[in-house]
Coordinates of C-alpha atoms and ligand atoms in Angstrom, one line a residue:
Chain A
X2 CA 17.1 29.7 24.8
X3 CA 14.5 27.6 26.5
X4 CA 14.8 24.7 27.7
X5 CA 13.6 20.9 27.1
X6 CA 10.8 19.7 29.5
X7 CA 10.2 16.7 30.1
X8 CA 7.5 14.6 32.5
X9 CA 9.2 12.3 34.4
X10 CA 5.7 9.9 35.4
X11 CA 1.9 10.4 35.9
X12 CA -0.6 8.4 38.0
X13 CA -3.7 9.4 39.2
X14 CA -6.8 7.9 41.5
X15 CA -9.1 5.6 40.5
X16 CA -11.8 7.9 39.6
X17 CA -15.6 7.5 40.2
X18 CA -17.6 8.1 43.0
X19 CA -15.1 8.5 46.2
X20 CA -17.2 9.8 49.2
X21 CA -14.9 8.2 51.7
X22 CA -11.6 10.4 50.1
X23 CA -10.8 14.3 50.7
X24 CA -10.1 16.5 48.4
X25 CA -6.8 16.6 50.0
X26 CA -6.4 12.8 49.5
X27 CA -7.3 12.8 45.9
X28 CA -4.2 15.4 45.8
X29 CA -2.2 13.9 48.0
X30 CA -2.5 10.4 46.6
X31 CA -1.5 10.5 43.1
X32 CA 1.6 12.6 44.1
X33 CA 3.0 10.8 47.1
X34 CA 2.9 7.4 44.8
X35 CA 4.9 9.7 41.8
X36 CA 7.5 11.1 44.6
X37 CA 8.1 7.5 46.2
X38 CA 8.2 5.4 43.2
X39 CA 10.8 7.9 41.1
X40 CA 12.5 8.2 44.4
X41 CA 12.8 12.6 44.0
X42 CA 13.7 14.1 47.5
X43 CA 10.8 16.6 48.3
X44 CA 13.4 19.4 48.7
X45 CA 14.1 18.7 44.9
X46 CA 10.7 20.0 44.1
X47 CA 10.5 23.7 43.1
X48 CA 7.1 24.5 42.4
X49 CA 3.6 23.0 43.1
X50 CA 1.1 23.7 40.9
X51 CA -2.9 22.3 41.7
X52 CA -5.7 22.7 39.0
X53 CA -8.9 22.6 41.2
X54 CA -12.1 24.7 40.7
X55 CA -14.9 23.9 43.4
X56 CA -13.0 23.7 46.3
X57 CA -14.7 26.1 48.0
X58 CA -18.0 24.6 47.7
X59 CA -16.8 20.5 47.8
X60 CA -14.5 20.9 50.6
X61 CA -14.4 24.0 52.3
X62 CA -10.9 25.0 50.8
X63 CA -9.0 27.5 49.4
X64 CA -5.4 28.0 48.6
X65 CA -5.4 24.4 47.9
X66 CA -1.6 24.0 46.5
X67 CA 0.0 25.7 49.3
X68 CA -2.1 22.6 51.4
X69 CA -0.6 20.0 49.0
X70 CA 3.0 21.1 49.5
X71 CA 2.5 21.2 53.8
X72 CA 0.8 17.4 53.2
X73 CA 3.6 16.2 50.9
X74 CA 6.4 18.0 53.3
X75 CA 7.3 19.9 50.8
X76 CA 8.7 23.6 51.6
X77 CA 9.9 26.7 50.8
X78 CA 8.5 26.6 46.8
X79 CA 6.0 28.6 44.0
X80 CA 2.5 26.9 44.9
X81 CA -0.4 28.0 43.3
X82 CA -3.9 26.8 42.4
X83 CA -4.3 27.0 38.4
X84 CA -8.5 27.7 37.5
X85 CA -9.4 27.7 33.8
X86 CA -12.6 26.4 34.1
X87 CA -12.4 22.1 32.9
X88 CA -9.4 23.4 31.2
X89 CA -7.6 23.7 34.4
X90 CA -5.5 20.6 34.1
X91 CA -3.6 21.6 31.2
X92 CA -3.3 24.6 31.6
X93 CA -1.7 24.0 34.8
X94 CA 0.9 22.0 32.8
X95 CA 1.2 24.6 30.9
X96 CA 2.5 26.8 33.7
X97 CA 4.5 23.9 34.7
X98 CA 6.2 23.9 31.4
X99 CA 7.0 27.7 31.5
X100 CA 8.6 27.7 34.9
X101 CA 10.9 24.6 34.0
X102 CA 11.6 26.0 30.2
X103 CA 12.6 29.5 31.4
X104 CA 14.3 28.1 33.9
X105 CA 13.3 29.4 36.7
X106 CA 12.0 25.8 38.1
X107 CA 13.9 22.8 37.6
X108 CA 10.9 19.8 39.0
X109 CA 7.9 21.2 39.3
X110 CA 4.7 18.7 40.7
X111 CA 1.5 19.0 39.4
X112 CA -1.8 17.7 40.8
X113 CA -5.0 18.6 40.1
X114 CA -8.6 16.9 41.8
X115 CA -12.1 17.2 42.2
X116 CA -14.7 16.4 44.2
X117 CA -17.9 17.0 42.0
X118 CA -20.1 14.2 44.2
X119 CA -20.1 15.5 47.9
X120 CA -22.1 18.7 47.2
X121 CA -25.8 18.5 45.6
X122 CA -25.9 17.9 41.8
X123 CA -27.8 21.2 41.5
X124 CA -25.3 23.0 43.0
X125 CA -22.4 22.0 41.3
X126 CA -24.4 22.0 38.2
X127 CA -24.8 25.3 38.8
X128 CA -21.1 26.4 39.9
X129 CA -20.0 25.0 36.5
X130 CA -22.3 27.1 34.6
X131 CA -20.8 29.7 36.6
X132 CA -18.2 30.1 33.6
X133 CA -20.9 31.0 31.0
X134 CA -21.6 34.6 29.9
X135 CA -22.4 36.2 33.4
X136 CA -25.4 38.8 31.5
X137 CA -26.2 36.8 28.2
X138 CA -26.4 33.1 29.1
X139 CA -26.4 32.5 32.8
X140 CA -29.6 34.2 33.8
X141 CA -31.2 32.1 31.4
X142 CA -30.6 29.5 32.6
X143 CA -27.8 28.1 30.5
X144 CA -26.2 25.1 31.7
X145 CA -22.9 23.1 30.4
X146 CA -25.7 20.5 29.0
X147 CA -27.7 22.8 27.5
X148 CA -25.0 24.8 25.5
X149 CA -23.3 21.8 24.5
X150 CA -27.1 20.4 23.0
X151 CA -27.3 24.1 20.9
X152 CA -23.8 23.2 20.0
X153 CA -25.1 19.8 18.8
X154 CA -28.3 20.2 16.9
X155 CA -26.5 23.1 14.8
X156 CA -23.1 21.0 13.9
X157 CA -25.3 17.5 13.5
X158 CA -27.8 19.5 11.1
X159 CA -25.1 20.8 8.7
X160 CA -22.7 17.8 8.7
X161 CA -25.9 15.1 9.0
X162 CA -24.4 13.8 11.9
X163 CA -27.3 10.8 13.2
X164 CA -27.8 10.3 16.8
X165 CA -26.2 6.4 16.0
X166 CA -23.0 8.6 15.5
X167 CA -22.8 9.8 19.0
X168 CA -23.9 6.7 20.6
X169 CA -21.4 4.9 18.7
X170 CA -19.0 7.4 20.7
X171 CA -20.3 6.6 23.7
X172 CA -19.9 2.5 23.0
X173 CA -16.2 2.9 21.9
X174 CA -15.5 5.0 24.7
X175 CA -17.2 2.9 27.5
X176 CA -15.2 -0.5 25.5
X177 CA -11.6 1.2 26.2
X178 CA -12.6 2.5 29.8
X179 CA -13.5 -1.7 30.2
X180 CA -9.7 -1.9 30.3
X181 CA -8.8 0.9 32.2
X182 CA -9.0 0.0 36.0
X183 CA -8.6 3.6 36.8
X184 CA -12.1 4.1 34.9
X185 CA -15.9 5.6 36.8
X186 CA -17.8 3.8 34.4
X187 CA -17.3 -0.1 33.6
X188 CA -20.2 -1.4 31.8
X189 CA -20.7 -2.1 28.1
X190 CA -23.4 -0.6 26.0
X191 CA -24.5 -1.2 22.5
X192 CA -25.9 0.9 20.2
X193 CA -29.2 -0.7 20.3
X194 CA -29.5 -0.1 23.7
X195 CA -29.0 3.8 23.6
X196 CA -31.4 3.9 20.8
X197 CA -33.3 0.9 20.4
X198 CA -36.7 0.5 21.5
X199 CA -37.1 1.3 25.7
X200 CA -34.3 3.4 25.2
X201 CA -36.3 6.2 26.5
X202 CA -36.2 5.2 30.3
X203 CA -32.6 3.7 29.9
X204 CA -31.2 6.2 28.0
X205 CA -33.1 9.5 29.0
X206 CA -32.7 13.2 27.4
X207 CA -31.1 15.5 29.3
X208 CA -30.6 18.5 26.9
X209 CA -32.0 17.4 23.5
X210 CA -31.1 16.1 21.3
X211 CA -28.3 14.8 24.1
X212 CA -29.0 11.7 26.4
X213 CA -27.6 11.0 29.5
X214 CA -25.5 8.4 27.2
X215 CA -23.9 11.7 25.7
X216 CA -22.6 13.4 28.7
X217 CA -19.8 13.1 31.2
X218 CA -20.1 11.9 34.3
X219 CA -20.3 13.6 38.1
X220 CA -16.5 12.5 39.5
X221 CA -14.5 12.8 42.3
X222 CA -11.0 11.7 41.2
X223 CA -7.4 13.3 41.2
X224 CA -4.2 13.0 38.9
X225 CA -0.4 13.9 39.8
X226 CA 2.4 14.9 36.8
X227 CA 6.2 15.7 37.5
X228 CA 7.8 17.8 35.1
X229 CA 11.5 18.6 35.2
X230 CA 14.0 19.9 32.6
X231 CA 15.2 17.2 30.3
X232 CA 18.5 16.9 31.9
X233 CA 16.9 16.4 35.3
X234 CA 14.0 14.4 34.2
X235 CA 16.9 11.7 32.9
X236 CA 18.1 11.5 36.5
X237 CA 15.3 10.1 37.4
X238 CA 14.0 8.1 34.6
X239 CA 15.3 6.6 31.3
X240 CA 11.7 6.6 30.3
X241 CA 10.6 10.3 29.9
X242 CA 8.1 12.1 28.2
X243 CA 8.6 15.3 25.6
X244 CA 6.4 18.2 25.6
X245 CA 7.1 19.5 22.1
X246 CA 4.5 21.8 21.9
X247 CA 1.5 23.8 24.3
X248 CA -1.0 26.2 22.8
X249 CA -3.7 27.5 24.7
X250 CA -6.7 29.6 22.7
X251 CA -10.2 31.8 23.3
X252 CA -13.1 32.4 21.9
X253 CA -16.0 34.3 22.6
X254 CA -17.3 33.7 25.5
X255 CA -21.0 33.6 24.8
X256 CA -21.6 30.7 21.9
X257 CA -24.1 33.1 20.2
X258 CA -21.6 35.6 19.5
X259 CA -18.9 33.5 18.1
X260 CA -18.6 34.0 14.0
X261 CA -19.8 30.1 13.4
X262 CA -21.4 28.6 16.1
X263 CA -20.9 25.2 14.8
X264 CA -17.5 25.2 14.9
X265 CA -14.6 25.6 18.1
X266 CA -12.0 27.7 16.8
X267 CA -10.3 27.9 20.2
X268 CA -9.9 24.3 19.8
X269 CA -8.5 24.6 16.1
X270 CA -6.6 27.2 16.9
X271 CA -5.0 26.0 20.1
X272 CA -3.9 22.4 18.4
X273 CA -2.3 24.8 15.3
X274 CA 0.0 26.5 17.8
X275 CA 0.7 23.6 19.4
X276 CA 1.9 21.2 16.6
X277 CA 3.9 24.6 14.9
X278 CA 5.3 24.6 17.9
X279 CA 6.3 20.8 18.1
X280 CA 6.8 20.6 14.2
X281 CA 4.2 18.6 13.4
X282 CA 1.2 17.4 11.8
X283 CA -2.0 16.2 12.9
X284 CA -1.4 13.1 10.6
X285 CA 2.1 12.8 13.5
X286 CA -0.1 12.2 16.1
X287 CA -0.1 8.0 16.8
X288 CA -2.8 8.0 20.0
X289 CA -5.0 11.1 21.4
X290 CA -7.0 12.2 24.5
X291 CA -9.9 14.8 23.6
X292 CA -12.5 16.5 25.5
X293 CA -15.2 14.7 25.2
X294 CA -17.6 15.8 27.9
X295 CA -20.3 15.4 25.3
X296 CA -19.9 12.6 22.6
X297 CA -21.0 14.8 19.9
X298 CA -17.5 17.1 21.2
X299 CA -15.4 14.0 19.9
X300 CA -16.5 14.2 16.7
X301 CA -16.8 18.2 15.8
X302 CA -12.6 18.1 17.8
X303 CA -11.4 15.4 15.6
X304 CA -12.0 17.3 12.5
X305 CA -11.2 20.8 14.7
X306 CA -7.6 19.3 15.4
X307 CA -6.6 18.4 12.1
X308 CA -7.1 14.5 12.1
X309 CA -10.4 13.8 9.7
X310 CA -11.4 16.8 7.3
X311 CA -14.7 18.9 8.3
X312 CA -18.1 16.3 8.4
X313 CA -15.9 13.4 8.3
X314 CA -15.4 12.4 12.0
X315 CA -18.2 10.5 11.9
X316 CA -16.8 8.2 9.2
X317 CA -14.0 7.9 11.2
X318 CA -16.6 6.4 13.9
X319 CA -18.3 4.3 11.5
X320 CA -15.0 2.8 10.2
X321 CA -13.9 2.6 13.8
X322 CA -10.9 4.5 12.9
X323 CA -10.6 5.7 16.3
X324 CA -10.7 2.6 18.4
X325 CA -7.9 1.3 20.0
X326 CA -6.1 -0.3 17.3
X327 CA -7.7 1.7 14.4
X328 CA -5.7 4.2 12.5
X329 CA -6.2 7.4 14.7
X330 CA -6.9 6.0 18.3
X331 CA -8.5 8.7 20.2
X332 CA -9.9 8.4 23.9
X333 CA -8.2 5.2 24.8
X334 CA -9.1 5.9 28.4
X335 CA -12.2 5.7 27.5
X336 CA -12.2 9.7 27.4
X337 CA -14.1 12.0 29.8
X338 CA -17.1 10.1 28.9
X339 CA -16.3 6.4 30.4
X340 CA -13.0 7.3 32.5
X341 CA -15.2 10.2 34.3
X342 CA -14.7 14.1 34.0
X343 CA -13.6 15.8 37.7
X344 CA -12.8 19.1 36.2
X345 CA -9.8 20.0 37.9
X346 CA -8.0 16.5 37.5
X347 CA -9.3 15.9 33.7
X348 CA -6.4 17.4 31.7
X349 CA -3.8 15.9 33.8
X350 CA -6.0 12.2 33.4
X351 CA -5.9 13.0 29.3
X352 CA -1.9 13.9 30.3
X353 CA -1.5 10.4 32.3
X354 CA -3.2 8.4 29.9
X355 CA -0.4 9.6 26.7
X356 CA 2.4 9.5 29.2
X357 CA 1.7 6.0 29.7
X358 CA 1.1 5.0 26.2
X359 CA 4.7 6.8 25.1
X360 CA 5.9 5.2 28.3
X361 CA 4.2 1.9 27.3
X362 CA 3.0 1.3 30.4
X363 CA -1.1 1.5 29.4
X364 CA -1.3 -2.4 29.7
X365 CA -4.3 -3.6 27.4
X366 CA -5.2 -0.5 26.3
X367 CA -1.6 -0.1 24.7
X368 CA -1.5 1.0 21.4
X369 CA 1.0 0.0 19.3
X370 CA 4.4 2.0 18.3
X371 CA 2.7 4.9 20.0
X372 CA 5.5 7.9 19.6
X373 CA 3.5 11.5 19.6
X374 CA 0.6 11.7 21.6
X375 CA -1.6 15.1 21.7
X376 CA -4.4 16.0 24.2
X377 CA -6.8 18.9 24.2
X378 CA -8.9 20.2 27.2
X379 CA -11.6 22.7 26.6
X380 CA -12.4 25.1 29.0
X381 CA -16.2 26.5 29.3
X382 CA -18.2 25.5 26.6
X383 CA -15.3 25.9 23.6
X384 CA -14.5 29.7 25.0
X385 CA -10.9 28.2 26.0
X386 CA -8.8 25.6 24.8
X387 CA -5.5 24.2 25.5
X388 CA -3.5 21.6 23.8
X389 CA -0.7 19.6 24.0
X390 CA 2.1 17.9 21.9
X391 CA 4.4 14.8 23.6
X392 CA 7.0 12.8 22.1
X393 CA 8.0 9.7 23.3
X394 CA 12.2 10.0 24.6
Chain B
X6 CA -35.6 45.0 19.8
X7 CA -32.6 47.5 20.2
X8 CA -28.7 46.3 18.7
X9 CA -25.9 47.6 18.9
X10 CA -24.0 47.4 15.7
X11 CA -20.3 48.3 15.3
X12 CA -19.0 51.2 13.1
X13 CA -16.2 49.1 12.0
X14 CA -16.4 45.8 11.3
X15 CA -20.2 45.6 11.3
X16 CA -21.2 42.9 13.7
X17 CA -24.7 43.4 15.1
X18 CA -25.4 42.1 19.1
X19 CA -28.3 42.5 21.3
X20 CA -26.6 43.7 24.1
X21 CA -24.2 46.6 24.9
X22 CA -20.4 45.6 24.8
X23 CA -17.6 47.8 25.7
X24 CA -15.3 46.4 23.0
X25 CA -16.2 44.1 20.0
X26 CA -15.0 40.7 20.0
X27 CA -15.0 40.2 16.1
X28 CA -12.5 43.0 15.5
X29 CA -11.5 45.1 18.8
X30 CA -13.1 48.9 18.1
X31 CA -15.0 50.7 21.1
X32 CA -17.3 52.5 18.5
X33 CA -21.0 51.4 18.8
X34 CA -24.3 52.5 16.7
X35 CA -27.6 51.8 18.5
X36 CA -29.9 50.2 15.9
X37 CA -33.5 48.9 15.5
X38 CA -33.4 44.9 15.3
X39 CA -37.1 45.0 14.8
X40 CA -39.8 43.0 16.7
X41 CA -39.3 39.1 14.7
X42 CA -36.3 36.8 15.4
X43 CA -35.6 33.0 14.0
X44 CA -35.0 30.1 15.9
X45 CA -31.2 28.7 14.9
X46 CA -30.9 26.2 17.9
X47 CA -32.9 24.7 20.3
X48 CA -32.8 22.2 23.3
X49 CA -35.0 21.1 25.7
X50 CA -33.8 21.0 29.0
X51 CA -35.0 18.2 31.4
X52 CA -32.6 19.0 34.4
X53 CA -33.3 22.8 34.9
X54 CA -31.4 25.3 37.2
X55 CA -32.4 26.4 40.2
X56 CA -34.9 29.3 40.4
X57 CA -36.6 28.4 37.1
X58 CA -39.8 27.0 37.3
X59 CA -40.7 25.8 34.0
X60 CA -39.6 22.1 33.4
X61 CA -38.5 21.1 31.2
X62 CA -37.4 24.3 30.1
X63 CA -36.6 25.1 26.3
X64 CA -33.2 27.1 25.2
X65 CA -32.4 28.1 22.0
X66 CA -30.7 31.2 20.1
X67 CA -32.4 33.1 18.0
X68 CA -31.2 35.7 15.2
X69 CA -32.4 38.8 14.5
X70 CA -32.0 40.6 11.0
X71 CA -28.6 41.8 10.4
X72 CA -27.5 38.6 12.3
X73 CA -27.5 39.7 15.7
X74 CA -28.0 36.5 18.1
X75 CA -29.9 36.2 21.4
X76 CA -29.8 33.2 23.8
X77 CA -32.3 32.8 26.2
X78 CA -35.7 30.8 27.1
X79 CA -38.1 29.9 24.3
X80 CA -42.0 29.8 26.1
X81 CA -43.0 27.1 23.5
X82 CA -43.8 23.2 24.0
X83 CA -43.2 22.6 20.6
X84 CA -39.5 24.2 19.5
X85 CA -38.6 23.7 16.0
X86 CA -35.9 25.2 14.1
X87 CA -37.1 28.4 11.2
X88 CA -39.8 29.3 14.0
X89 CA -40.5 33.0 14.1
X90 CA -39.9 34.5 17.5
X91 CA -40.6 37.5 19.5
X92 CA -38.2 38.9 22.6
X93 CA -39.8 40.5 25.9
X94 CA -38.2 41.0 29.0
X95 CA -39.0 40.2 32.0
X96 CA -38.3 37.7 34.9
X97 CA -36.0 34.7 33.7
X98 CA -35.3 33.3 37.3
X99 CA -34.7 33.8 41.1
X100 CA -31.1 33.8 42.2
X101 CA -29.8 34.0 45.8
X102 CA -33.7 35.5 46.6
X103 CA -33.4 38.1 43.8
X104 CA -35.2 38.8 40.7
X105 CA -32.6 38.3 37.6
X106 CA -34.7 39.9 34.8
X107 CA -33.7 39.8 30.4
X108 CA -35.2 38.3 27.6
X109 CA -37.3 35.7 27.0
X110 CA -38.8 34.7 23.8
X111 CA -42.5 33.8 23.1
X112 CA -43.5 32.4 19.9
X113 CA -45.4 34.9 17.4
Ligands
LIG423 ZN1 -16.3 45.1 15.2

């Protein structure tokens, strides 16, 4: 029988544009304040796990989790770096969990960073569209942007989804990250400045029909978990968090072969295994981080994940549904949109920010009897997905 | 325009796969996709890779009869969604000093 697993705590970096930190630092940071403040022995820890994917090219590293245990002074344990493309950080959990619940691992640290603003923007552009189709997209020329825009004019055409949807998105999303000190981006926007008139020059296209409003930002930024069997986990803490469920997903990897390309069935599918998995329903789930590295991506993975039926996430924006203290609260951190998106670290940030609303430690942000909390992280454009189910202890 | 269309399930694509991703046979017919595709999706791309010299630079897919889908770089100023293309090969960009050559669409 497997075992309960629990996370003990989560913190991460501030996250934005850090030119003075290493990618070591952004590592080392998050986990040294997790270590100290639950007071866990390093020789306690069994595994180190690291989500990272540009190491290479930011920082002239490899073998990165081996590094983090030597910093930490932390010997003699499984370390490896976890790469599934912006899906990394999860899925990293995700190896996490299955080392504690088969019990081969009883704490396992997880830390995952990126430094996305040390090497030129075209080149890391062009290392993330690395993870498109290798003979059908990249020699085209096919960029995250770019796939996520074909993504968007197909899904907003069928469901009528209007560019005030999207900004709306973007408006909600830089609000909560107002409240987050953790947060890149800390300015409000309105709608009628991403679309008004002289929105051109403040609010650019990148990939139409996205604006620069619509995307992600470039971040440097890490985050830390600890994981531990449940028994464990209470040794340290009387506050844990429950993973109830993981699922993890594919699709095609080119978009142009996938059956519908307006939808992401790795998404759907991924958040089905997880909830059968946990034993719930999407109407369970009390506050949610999804992967919104486009804003149109918050609305077509709200109704992918069971929470608003299909062409009715942007109702749920209109009626504000998914603020803070709506109904369905999604992106409280202000999602990868406002709280920033450094690859490696982003599924453990959408992991910290649940941990500390079941925890009840998310401070102005908090929402209100939160008890299951559920991320997703998508890897590559929608060609991977993983997602998560937590319960409060 | 050559496909390659599989003997089990049926699904057409435009470029040769090992194994098909809709329902896991190796079989493979080669068939005519004919000269005309329609634009499904488009976007026009203001930050452009490296080694492309058109900017901005338009991407769309575009499907052939039968379904078949292509991705790739639409030589028009004025993409719209229904257009007819047509697919050539040649030069899509310059990588690492190299040629990377495939299709490209131009409109008919
Ligand atoms: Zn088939």
């Amino acid at each position: 029988m497997s075992r309960k697993v629990a996370i003990i705590g989560a913190r991460m970096t501030k996250f934005g544009n850090l030119i003075d930190k290493t990618l070591m630092d952004l590592l080392v940071e998050p986990s040294e304040i997790l270590l100290d403040e639950y007071k866990i022995e390093r020789k306690k820890v069994t595994s180190v796990y690291v989500s990272n994917l540009l190491g290479e090219i930011s920082s002239r590293q490899t073998a990165v989790a081996t590094a983090l245990a030597d910093y930490l002074g932390i010997t003699d344990v499984a370390a490896e770096r976890i790469e599934n493309g912006p899906a990394s950080g999860a899925s990293a959990i995700r190896y996490a969990y299955m080392d504690i619940a088969s019990g081969n691992s009883d704490l396992v640290l997880v830390a995952g960073a990126e430094k996305m603003r040390t090497a030129p923007t075209e080149v890391v552009t062009d290392l993330v569209s690395m993870m498109s189709h290798p003979e059908v997209e990249y020699p085209s020329g096919a960029t995250m942007p770019s796939l996520g825009a074909l993504f968007a004019r197909l899904y907003m055409q069928k469901y009528d989804v209007k560019p005030e949807h999207l900004a709306m998105v973007a408006v909600k999303n830089h609000s909560n990250a107002m409240k987050n000190p953790y947060a890149q981006l800390k300015k409000e926007i309105t709608v009628e400045q991403l679309l008004g008139p002289g929105s051109e020059s403040f609010n650019p296209y990148v990939a139409e029909p996205l604006r620069l409003y619509d995307m992600s930002p470039m971040t440097d930024g890490g985050a830390a978990l600890i994981l531990a069997d449940l028994d464990t986990a209470l040794s340290y803490t009387k506050n844990p968090v429950i993973i109830e469920g993981i699922g993890e997903s594919t699709d095609a990897l080119a978009l142009q072969d996938r059956e519908d390309p307006t939808e992401l069935k790795a998404v759907r599918l991924s958040a089905e295994k997880a909830y059968r998995m946990a034993g719930i329903k999407p109407e369970d789930v009390n506050v949610a981080e999804i992967h919104d590295a486009f804003t149109v991506l918050e609305i077509a993975i709200s109704e992918e994940i069971g929470f608003f039926k299909r062409g009715e996430g942007k109702l749920a924006v209109e009626r504000g549904t998914t603020k803070i203290d709506g109904e369905k609260p999604i992106n409280t951190s202000g999602g990868l949109k406002a709280r920033g998106h450094p690859l490696g670290a982003t599924g453990l940030a959408q992991a910290t920010e649940i941990v500390w609303q079941l925890q009840g430690l998310a401070e102005q942000r908090q929402v209100r009897n939160a008890n299951i909390g559920f991320t997703v992280n998508m890897g590559g454009f929608g060609s991977n997905a993983v997602s998560i189910v937590y319960r409060r202890y | 325009m050559k496909g390659y269309k599989c003997d089990s399930c049926g699904k057409v694509y435009t470029y040769k796969r090992k194994v098909c991703i809709k329902c896991g046979k190796t079989s493979f017919s080669e068939v005519d996709l004919g000269e005309e595709a329609r634009l499904i999706t488009y976007t026009v791309l203001y930050v452009v890779p490296a080694g492309i010299e058109r900017s901005p630079l338009v991407l769309g897919i575009a499907e052939f009869k039968d379904g078949a889908r292509l991705f790739g770089q639409v030589m028009t100023d004025k993409p719209q969604v229904g257009m007819k293309l047509k697919a050539q090969y040649g030069k899509l960009r310059t990588k690492d000093g190299k040629e990377l050559n495939g299709y490209y669409f131009v409109p008919e």
